[in-house]
PDB file of C-alpha atoms and ligand atoms in Angstrom:
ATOM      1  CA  UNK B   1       4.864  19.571  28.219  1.00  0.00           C
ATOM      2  CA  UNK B   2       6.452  21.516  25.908  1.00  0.00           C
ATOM      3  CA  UNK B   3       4.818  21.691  22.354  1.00  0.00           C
ATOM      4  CA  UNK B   4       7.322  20.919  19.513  1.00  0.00           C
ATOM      5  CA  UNK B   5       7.167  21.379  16.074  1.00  0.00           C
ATOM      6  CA  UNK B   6       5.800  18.442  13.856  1.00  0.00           C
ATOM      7  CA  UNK B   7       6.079  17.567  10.110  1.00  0.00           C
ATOM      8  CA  UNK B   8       2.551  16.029  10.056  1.00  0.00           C
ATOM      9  CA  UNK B   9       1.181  19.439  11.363  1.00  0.00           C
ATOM     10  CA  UNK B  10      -0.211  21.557   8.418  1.00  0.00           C
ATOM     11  CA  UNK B  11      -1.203  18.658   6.430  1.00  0.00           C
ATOM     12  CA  UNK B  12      -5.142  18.427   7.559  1.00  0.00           C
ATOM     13  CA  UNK B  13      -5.481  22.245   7.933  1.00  0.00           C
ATOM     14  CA  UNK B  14      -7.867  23.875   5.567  1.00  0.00           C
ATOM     15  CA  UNK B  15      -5.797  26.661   3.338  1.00  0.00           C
ATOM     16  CA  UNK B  16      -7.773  29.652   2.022  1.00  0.00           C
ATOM     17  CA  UNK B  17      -6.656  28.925  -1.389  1.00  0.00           C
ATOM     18  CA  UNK B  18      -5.235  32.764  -2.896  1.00  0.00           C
ATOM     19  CA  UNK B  19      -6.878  33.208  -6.204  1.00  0.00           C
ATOM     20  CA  UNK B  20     -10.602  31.924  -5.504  1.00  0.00           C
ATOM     21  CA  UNK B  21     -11.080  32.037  -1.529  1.00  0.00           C
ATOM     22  CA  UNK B  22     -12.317  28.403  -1.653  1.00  0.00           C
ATOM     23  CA  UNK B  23     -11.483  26.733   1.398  1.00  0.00           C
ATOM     24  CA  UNK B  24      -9.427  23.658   0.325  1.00  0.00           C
ATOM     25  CA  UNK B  25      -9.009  20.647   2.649  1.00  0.00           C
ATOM     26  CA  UNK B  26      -5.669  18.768   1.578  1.00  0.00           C
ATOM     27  CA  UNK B  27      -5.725  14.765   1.531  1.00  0.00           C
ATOM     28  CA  UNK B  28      -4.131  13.215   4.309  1.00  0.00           C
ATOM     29  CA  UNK B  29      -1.670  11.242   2.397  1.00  0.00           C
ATOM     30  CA  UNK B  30      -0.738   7.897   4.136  1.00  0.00           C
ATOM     31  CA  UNK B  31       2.786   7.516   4.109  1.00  0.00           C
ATOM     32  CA  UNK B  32       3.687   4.019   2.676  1.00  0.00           C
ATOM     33  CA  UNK B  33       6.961   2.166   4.451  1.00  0.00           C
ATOM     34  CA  UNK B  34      10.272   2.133   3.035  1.00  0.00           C
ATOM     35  CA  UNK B  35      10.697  -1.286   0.589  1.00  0.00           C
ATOM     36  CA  UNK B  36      13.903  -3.217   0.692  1.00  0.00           C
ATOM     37  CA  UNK B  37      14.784  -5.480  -2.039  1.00  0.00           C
ATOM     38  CA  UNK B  38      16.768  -8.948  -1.190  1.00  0.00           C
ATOM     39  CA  UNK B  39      19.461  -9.696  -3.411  1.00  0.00           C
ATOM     40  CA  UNK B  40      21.200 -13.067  -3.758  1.00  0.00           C
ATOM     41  CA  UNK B  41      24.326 -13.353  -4.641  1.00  0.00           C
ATOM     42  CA  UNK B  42      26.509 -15.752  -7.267  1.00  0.00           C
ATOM     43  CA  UNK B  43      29.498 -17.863  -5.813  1.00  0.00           C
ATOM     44  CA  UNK B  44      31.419 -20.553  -7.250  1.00  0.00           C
ATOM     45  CA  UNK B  45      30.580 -23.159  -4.707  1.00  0.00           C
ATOM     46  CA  UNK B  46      26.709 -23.210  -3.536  1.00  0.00           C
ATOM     47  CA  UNK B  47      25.145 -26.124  -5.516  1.00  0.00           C
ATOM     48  CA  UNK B  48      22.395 -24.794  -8.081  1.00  0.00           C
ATOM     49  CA  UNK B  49      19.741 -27.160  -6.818  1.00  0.00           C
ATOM     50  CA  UNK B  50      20.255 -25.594  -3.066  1.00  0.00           C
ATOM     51  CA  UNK B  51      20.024 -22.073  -4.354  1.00  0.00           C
ATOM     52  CA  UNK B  52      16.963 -23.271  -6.314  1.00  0.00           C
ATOM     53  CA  UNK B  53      15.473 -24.916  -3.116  1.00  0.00           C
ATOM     54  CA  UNK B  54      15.859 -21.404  -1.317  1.00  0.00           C
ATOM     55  CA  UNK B  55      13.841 -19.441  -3.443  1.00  0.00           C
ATOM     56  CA  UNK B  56      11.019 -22.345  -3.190  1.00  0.00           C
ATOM     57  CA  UNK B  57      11.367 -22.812   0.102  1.00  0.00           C
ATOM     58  CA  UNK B  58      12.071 -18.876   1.378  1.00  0.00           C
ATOM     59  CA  UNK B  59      10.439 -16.847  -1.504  1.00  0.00           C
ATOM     60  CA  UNK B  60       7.291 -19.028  -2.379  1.00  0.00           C
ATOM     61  CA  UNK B  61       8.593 -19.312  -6.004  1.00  0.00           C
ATOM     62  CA  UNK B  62       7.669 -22.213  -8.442  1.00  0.00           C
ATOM     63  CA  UNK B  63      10.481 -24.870  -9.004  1.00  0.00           C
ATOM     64  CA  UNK B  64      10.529 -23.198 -12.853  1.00  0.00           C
ATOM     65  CA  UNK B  65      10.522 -19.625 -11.431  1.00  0.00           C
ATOM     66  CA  UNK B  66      13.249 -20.967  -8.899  1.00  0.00           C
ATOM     67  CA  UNK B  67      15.293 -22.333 -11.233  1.00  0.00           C
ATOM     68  CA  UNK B  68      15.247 -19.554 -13.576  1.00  0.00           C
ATOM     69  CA  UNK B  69      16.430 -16.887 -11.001  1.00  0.00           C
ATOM     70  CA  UNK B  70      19.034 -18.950  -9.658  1.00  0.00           C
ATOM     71  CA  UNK B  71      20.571 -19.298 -13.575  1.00  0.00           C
ATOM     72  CA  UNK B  72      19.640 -15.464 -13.433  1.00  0.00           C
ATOM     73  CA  UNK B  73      22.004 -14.950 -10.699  1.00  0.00           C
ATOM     74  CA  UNK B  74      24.766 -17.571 -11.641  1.00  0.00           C
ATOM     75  CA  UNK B  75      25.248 -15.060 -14.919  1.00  0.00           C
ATOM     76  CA  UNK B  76      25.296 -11.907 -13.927  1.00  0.00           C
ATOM     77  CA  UNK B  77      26.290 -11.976 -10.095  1.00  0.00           C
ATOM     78  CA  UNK B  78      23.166 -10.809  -8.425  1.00  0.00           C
ATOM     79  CA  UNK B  79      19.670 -10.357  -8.949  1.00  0.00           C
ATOM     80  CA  UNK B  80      16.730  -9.201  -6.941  1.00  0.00           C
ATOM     81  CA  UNK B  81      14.693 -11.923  -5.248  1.00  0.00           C
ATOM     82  CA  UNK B  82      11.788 -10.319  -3.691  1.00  0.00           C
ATOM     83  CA  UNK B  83      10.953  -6.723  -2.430  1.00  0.00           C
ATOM     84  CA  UNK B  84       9.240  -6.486   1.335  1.00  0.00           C
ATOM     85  CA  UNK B  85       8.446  -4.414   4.087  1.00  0.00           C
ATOM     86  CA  UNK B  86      12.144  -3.572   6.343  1.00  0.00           C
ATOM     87  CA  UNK B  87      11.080  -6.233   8.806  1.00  0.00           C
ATOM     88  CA  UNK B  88      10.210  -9.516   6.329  1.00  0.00           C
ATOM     89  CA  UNK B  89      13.535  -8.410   4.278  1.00  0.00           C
ATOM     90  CA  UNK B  90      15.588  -8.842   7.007  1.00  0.00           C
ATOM     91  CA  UNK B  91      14.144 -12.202   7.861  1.00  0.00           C
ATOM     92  CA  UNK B  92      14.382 -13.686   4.867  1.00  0.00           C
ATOM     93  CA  UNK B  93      18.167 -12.367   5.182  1.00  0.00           C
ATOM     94  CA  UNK B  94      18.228 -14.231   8.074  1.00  0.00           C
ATOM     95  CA  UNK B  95      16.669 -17.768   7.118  1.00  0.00           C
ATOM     96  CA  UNK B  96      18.577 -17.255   3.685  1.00  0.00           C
ATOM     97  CA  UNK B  97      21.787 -16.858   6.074  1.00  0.00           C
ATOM     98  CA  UNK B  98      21.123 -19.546   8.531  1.00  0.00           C
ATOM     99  CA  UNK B  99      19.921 -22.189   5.989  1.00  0.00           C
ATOM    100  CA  UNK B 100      23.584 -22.114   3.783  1.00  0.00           C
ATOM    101  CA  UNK B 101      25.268 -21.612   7.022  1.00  0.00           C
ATOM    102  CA  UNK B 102      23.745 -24.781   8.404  1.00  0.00           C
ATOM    103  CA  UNK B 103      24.619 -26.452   4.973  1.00  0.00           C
ATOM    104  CA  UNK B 104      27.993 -25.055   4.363  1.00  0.00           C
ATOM    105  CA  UNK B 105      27.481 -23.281   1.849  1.00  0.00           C
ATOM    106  CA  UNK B 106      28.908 -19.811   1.616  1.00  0.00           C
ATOM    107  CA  UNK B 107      25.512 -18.272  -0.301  1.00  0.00           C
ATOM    108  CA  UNK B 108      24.869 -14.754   0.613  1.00  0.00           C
ATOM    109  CA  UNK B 109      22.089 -12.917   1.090  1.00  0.00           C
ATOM    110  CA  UNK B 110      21.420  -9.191   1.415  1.00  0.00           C
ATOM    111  CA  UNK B 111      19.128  -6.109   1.307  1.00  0.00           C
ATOM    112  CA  UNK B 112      19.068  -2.776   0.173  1.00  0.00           C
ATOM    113  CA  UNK B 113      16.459   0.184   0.453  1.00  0.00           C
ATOM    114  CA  UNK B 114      14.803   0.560  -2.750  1.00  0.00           C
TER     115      UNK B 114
HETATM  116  N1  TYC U   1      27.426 -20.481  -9.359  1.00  0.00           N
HETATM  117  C1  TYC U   1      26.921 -21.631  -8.623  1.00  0.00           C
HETATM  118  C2  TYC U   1      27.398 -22.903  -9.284  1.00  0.00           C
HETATM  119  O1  TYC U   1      27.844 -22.860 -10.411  1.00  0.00           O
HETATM  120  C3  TYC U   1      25.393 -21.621  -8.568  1.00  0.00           C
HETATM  121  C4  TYC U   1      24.841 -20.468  -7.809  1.00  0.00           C
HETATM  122  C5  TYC U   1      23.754 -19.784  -8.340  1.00  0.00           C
HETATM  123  C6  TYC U   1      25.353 -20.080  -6.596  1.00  0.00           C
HETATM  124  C7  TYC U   1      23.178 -18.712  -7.644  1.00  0.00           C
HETATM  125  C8  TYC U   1      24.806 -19.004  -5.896  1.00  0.00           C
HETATM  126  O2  TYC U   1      23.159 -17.297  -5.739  1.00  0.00           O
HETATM  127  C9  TYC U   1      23.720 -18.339  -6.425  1.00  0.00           C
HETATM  128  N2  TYC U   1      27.296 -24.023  -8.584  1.00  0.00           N
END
């Protein structure tokens, strides 16, 4: 098979370095996964103590820590929830989603790469 090029491919080769001829190895640097943040957003109609049962329930916050981010989000709109790996953002998306839906409440939920 043909060979093709590769980004990772220089990275572990040992470099004469120019001014002193010292062979230098450079790190292997791991590359860390993107993060996404989830974002709730305000609306007129979702009951605070739902939205404040959501982050306790979904985000493993405190009832005070709950209800503190919910008033966070009732005054300015939005506000950042949690930040997580793509995969565990868009499930918490999901139950955030599926929980109001099931309640009838029109609470949104979203991501964004940080
Ligand atoms: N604004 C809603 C109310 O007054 C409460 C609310 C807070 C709704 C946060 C959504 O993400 C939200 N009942």
């Amino acid at each position: 098979m043909a060979q093709r090029p590769s980004i990772m491919s220089d990275k572990n080769t040992p470099r004469r370095d120019g001014e002193t001829g010292v062979l230098t190895k450079p790190k292997a640097k791991t590359q860390r996964p993107p993060l996404y943040k989830v974002l709730l957003l305000n609306d007129d109609y979702t009951p605070m103590e739902f939205v404040v049962h959501v982050l306790e329930r979904f985000f493993g916050m405190t009832h005070a820590q709950a209800f503190d981010l919910m008033l966070t989000v009732h005054k300015k709109g939005v506000a950042v929830v949690g930040v997580f790996s793509f995969e565990v953002a868009e499930t918490k998306v999901a139950q955030v989603m599926d929980f109001a839906r099931r309640h009838q409440h029109p609470l949104q939920c979203t991501m964004e790469k940080e």
